[in-house]
CSV table of C-alpha atoms and ligand atoms in Angstrom, one decimal:
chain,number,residue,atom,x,y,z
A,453,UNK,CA,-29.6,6.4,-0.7
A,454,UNK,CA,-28.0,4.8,-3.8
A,455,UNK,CA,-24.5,4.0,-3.4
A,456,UNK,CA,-21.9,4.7,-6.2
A,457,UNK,CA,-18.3,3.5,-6.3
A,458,UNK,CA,-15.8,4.6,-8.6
A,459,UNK,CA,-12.8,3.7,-9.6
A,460,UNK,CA,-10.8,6.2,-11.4
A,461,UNK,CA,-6.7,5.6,-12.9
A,462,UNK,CA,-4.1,8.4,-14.3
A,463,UNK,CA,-6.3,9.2,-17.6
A,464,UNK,CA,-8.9,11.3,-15.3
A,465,UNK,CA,-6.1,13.4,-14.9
A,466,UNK,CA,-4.9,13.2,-18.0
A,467,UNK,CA,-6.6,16.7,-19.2
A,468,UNK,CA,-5.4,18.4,-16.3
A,469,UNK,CA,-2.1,18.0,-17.7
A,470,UNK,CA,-0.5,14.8,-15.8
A,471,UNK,CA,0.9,11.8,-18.0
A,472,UNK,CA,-0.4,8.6,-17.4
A,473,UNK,CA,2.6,6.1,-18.6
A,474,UNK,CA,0.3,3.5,-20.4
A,475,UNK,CA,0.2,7.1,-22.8
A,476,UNK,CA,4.0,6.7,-23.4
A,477,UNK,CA,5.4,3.3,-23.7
A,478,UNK,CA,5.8,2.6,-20.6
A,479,UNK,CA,7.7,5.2,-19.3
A,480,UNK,CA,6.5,7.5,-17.0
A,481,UNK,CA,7.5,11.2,-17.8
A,482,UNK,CA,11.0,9.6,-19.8
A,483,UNK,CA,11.6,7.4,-16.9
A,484,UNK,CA,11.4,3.3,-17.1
A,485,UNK,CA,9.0,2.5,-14.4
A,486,UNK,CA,11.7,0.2,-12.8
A,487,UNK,CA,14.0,2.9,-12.5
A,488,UNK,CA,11.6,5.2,-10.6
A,489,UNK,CA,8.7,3.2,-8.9
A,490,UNK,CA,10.3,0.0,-7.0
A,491,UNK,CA,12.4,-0.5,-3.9
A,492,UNK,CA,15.4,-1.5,-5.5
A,493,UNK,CA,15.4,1.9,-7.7
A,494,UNK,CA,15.1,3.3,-4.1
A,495,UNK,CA,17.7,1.5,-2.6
A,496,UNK,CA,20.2,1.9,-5.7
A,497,UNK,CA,19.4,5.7,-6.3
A,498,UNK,CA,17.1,7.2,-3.5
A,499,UNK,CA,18.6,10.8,-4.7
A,500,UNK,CA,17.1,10.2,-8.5
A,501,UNK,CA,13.7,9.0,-6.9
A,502,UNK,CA,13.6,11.2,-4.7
A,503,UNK,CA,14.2,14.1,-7.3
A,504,UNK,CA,11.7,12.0,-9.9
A,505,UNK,CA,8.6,12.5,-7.2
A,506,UNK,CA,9.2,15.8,-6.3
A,507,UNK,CA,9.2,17.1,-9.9
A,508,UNK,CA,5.8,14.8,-10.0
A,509,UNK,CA,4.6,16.7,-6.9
A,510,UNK,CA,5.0,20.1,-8.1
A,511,UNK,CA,3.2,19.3,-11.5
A,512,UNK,CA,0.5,18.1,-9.3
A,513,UNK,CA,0.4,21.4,-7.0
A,514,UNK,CA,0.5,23.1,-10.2
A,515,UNK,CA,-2.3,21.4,-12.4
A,516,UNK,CA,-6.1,21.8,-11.5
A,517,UNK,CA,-9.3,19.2,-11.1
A,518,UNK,CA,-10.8,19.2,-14.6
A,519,UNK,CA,-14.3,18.7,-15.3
A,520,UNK,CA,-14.4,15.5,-14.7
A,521,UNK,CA,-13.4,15.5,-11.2
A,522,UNK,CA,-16.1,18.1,-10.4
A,523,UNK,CA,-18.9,16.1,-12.2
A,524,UNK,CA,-17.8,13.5,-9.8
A,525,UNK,CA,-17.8,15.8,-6.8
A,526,UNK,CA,-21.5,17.2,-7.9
A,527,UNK,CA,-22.8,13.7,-7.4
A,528,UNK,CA,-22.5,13.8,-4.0
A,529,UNK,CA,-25.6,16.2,-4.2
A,530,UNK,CA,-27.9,13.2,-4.3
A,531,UNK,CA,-26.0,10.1,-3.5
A,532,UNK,CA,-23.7,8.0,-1.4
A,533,UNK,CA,-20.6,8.4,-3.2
A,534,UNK,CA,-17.2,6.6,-2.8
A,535,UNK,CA,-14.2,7.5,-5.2
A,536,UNK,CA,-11.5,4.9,-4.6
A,537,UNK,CA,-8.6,6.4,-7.3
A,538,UNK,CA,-5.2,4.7,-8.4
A,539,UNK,CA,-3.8,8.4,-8.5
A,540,UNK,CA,-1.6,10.0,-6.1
A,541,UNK,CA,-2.6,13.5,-7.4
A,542,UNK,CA,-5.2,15.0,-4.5
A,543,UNK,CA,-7.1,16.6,-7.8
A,544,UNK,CA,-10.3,14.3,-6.7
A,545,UNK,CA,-10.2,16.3,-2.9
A,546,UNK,CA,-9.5,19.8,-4.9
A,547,UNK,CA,-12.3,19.5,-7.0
A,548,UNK,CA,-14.6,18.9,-3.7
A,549,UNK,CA,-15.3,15.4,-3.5
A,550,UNK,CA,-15.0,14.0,0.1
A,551,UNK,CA,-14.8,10.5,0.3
A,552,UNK,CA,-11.5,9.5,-1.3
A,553,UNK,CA,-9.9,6.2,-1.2
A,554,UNK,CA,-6.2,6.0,-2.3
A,555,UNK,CA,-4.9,3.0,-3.2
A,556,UNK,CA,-1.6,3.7,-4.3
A,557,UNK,CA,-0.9,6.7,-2.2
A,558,UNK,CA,-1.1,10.3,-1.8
A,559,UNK,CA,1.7,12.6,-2.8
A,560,UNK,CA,1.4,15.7,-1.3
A,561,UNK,CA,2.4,13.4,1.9
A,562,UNK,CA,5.6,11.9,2.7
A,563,UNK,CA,6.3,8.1,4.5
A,564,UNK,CA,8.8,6.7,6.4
A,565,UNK,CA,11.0,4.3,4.5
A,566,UNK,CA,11.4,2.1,7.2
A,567,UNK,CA,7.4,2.0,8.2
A,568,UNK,CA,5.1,2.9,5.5
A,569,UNK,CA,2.2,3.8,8.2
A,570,UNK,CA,4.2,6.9,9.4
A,571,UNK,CA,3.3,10.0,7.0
A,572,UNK,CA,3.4,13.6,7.2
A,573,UNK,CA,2.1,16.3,5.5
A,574,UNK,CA,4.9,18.0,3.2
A,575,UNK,CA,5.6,22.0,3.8
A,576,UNK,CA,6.1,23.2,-0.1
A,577,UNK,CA,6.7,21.1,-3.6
A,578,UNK,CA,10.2,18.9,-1.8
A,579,UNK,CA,11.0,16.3,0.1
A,580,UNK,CA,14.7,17.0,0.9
A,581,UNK,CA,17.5,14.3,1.5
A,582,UNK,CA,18.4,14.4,5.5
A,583,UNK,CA,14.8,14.5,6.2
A,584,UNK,CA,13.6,12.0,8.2
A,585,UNK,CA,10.6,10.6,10.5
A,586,UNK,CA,10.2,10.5,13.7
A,587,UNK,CA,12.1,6.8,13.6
A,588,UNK,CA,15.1,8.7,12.2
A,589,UNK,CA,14.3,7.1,8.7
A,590,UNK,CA,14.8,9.2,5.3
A,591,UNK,CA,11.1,10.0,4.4
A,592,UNK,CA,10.5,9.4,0.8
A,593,UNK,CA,7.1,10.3,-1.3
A,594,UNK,CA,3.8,8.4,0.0
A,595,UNK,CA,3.6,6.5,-2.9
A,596,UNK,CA,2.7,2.4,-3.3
A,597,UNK,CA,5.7,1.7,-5.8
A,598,UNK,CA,5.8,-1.7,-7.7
A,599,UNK,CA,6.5,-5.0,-5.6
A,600,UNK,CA,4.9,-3.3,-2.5
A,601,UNK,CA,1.9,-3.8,-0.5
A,602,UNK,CA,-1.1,-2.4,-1.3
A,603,UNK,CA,-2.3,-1.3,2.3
A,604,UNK,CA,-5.6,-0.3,1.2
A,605,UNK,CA,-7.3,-2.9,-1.2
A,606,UNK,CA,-9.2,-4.9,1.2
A,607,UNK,CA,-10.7,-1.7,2.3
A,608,UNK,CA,-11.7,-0.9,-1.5
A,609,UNK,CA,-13.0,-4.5,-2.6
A,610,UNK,CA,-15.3,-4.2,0.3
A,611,UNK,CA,-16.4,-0.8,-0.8
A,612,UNK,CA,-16.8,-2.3,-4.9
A,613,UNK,CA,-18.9,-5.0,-2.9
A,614,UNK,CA,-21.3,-2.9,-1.6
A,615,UNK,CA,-21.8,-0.4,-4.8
A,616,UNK,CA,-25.7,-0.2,-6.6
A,617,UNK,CA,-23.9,1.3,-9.5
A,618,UNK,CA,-20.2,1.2,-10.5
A,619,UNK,CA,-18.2,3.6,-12.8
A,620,UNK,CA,-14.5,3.1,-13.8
A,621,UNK,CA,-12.9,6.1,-15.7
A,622,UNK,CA,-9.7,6.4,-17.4
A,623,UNK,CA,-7.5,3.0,-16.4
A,624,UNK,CA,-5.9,0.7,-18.6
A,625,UNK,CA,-6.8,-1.8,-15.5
A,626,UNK,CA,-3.0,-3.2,-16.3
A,627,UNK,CA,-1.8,-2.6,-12.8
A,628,UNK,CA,-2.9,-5.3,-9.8
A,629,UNK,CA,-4.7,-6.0,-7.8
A,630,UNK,CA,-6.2,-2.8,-8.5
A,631,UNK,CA,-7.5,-3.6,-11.7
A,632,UNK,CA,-8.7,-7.0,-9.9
A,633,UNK,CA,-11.5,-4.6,-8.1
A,634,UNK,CA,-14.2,-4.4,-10.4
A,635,UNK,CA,-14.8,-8.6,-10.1
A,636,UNK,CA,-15.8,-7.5,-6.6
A,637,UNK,CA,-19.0,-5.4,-7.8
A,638,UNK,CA,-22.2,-7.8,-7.7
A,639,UNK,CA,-23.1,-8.8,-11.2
A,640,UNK,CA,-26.6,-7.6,-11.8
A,641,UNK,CA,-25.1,-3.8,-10.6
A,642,UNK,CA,-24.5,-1.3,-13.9
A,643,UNK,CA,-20.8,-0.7,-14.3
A,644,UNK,CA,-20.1,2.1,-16.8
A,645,UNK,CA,-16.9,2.3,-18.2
A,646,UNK,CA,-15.1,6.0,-19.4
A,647,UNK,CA,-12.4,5.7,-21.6
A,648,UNK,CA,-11.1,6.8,-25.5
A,649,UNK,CA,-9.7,3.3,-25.1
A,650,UNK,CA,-12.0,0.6,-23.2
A,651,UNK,CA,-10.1,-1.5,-21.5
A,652,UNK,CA,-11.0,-5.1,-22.1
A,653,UNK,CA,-12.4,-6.3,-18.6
A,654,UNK,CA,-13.4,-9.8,-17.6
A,655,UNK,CA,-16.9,-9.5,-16.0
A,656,UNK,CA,-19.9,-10.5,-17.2
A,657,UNK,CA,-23.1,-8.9,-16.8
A,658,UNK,CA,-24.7,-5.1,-16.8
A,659,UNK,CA,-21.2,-3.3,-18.6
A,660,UNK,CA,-22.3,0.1,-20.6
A,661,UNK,CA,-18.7,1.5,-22.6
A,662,UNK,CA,-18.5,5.0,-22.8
A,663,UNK,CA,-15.7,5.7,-25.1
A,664,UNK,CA,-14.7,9.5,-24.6
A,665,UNK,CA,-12.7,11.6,-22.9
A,666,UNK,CA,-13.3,11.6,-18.7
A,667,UNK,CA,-13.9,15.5,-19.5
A,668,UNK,CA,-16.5,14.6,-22.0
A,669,UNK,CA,-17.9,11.4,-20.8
A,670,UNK,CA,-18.2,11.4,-17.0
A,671,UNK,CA,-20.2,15.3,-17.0
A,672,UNK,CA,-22.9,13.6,-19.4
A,673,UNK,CA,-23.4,10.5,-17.6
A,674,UNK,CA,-22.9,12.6,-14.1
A,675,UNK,CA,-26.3,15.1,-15.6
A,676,UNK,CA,-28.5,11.8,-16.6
A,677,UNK,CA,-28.0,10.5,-12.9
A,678,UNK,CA,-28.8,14.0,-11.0
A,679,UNK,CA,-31.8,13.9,-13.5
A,680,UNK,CA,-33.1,10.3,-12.0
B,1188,NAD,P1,-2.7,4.0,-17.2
B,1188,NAD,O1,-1.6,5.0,-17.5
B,1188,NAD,O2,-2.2,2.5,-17.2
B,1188,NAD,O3,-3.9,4.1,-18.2
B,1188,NAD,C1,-4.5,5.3,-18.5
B,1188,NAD,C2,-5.8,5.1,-19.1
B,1188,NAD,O4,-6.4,6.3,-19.2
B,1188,NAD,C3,-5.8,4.4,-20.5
B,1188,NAD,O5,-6.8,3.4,-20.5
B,1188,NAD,C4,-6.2,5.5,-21.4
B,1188,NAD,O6,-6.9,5.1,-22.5
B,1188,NAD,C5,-7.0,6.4,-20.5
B,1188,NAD,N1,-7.1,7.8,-20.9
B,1188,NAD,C6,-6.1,8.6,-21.5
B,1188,NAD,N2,-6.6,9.8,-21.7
B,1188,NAD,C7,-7.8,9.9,-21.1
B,1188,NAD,C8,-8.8,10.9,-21.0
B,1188,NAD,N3,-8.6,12.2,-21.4
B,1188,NAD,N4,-10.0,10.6,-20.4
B,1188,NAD,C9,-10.2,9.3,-19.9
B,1188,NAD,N5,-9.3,8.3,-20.0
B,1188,NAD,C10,-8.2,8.6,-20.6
B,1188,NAD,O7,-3.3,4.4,-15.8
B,1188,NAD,P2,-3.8,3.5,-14.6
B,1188,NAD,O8,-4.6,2.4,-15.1
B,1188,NAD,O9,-4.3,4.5,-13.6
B,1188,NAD,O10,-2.5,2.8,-14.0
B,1188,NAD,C11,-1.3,3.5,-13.9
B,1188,NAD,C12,-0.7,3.7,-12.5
B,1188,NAD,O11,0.1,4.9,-12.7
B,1188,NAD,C13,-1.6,4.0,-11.4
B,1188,NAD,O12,-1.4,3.0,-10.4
B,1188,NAD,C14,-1.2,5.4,-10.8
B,1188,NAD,O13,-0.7,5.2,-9.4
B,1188,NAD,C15,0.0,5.8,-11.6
B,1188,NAD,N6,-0.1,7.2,-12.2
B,1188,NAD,C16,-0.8,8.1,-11.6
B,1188,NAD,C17,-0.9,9.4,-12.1
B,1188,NAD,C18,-1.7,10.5,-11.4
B,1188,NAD,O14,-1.8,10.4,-10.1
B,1188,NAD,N7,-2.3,11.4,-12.0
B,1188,NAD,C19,-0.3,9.7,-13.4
B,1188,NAD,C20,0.4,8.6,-14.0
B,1188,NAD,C21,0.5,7.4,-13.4
């Protein structure tokens, strides 16, 4: 059975209602990313962050998989099919697709903030200040914030390794070493790219642009390859 990888970022989302920040200047919902999405801004003002994520998470609760995430689910009908996504929105799960890589996170979960392994499912929209793990720890949002570890991209460049075809939708492939993955897929493999604004990648070989919107572009490409 073929195997497809892809790679999805914030604009597959984007039409479901969640801001991606490459959108707005660099900030993320009126927030500098440094303020909201690093350790120190943790360690400086864990109240703010904490209250920054939890208004993330309930717009996430509250918006819905688009069309785009179903096409994506849909192609599990007839293939092997890996979705490793930069997004901590569980839109990709909702939408039915059941093999779900997430590189930067999940969150609908909360983590330790003294061991990032420890997570938990979260009861509602908030993570409240006083709760901790089971370390006595504060948990914070299971997010990968800037300057940390990325736990899970050895996992995902041996998954790009192994793809027969590779699609990337909606990522400015700005943030590393996530945007590093697609020098893992195997040169001679098609990798289709869906986006109003290509990214300008640095890979040679089999690259088809597909410059719409993921709502647009990923249901027509997801139709010719159920037709195959
Ligand atoms: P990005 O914000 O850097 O880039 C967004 C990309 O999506 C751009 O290339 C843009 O042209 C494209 N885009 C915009 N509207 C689109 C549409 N309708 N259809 C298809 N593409 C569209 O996003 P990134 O590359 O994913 O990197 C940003 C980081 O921000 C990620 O690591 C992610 O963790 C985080 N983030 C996540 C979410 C989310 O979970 N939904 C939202 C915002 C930011």
């Amino acid at each position: 059975m073929k195997n497809i990888v892809i790679l999805t970022g914030a604009g597959i989302s984007a039409e479901s209602g969640l801001r991606t920040f490459r959108d707005s200047d660099g900030l993320w919902e009126g927030y500098n990313i440094e303020d909201v999405a690093t350790p120190e801004a943790w360690e400086h003002n864990p109240v703010m962050v904490q209250q920054f994520y939890n208004e993330r998470r309930k717009s996430v609760l509250e918006a819905k998989p688009n069309a785009a995430h179903y096409a994506l689910a849909a192609l599990e009908e007839k293939y092997k099919v890996t979705i490793v996504t930069q997004n901590i929105d569980d839109l990709h799960e909702r939408a039915g697709s059941t093999n779900v890589v997430h590189l930067h996170g999940i969150i609908t979960r909360s983590q330790s903030s003294i061991k990032p392994e420890l997570t938990y499912p979260i009861d509602g929209w908030e993570i409240k200040m006083g709760e901790k793990c089971e370390l006595g720890s504060q948990l914070r949002a299971h997010v990968v914030w800037f300057g940390e570890a990325v736990p899970m991209i050895e996992t995902a460049a041996a998954i790009c390794a192994g793809a027969d075809l590779f699609i990337l939708v909606g990522s400015s492939l700005a943030v590393y070493p996530a945007a590093g993955l697609i020098g893992y897929v195997d040169r001679g493999v098609p990798k289709y790219i869906i986006d109003p604004n290509i990214p300008s990648v640095n890979v040679r070989g089999n690259v088809i642009k597909i410059q719409e919107k993921a709502t647009i572009g990923v249901p027509a490409l997801v139709n010719e390859l159920l037709k195959d």
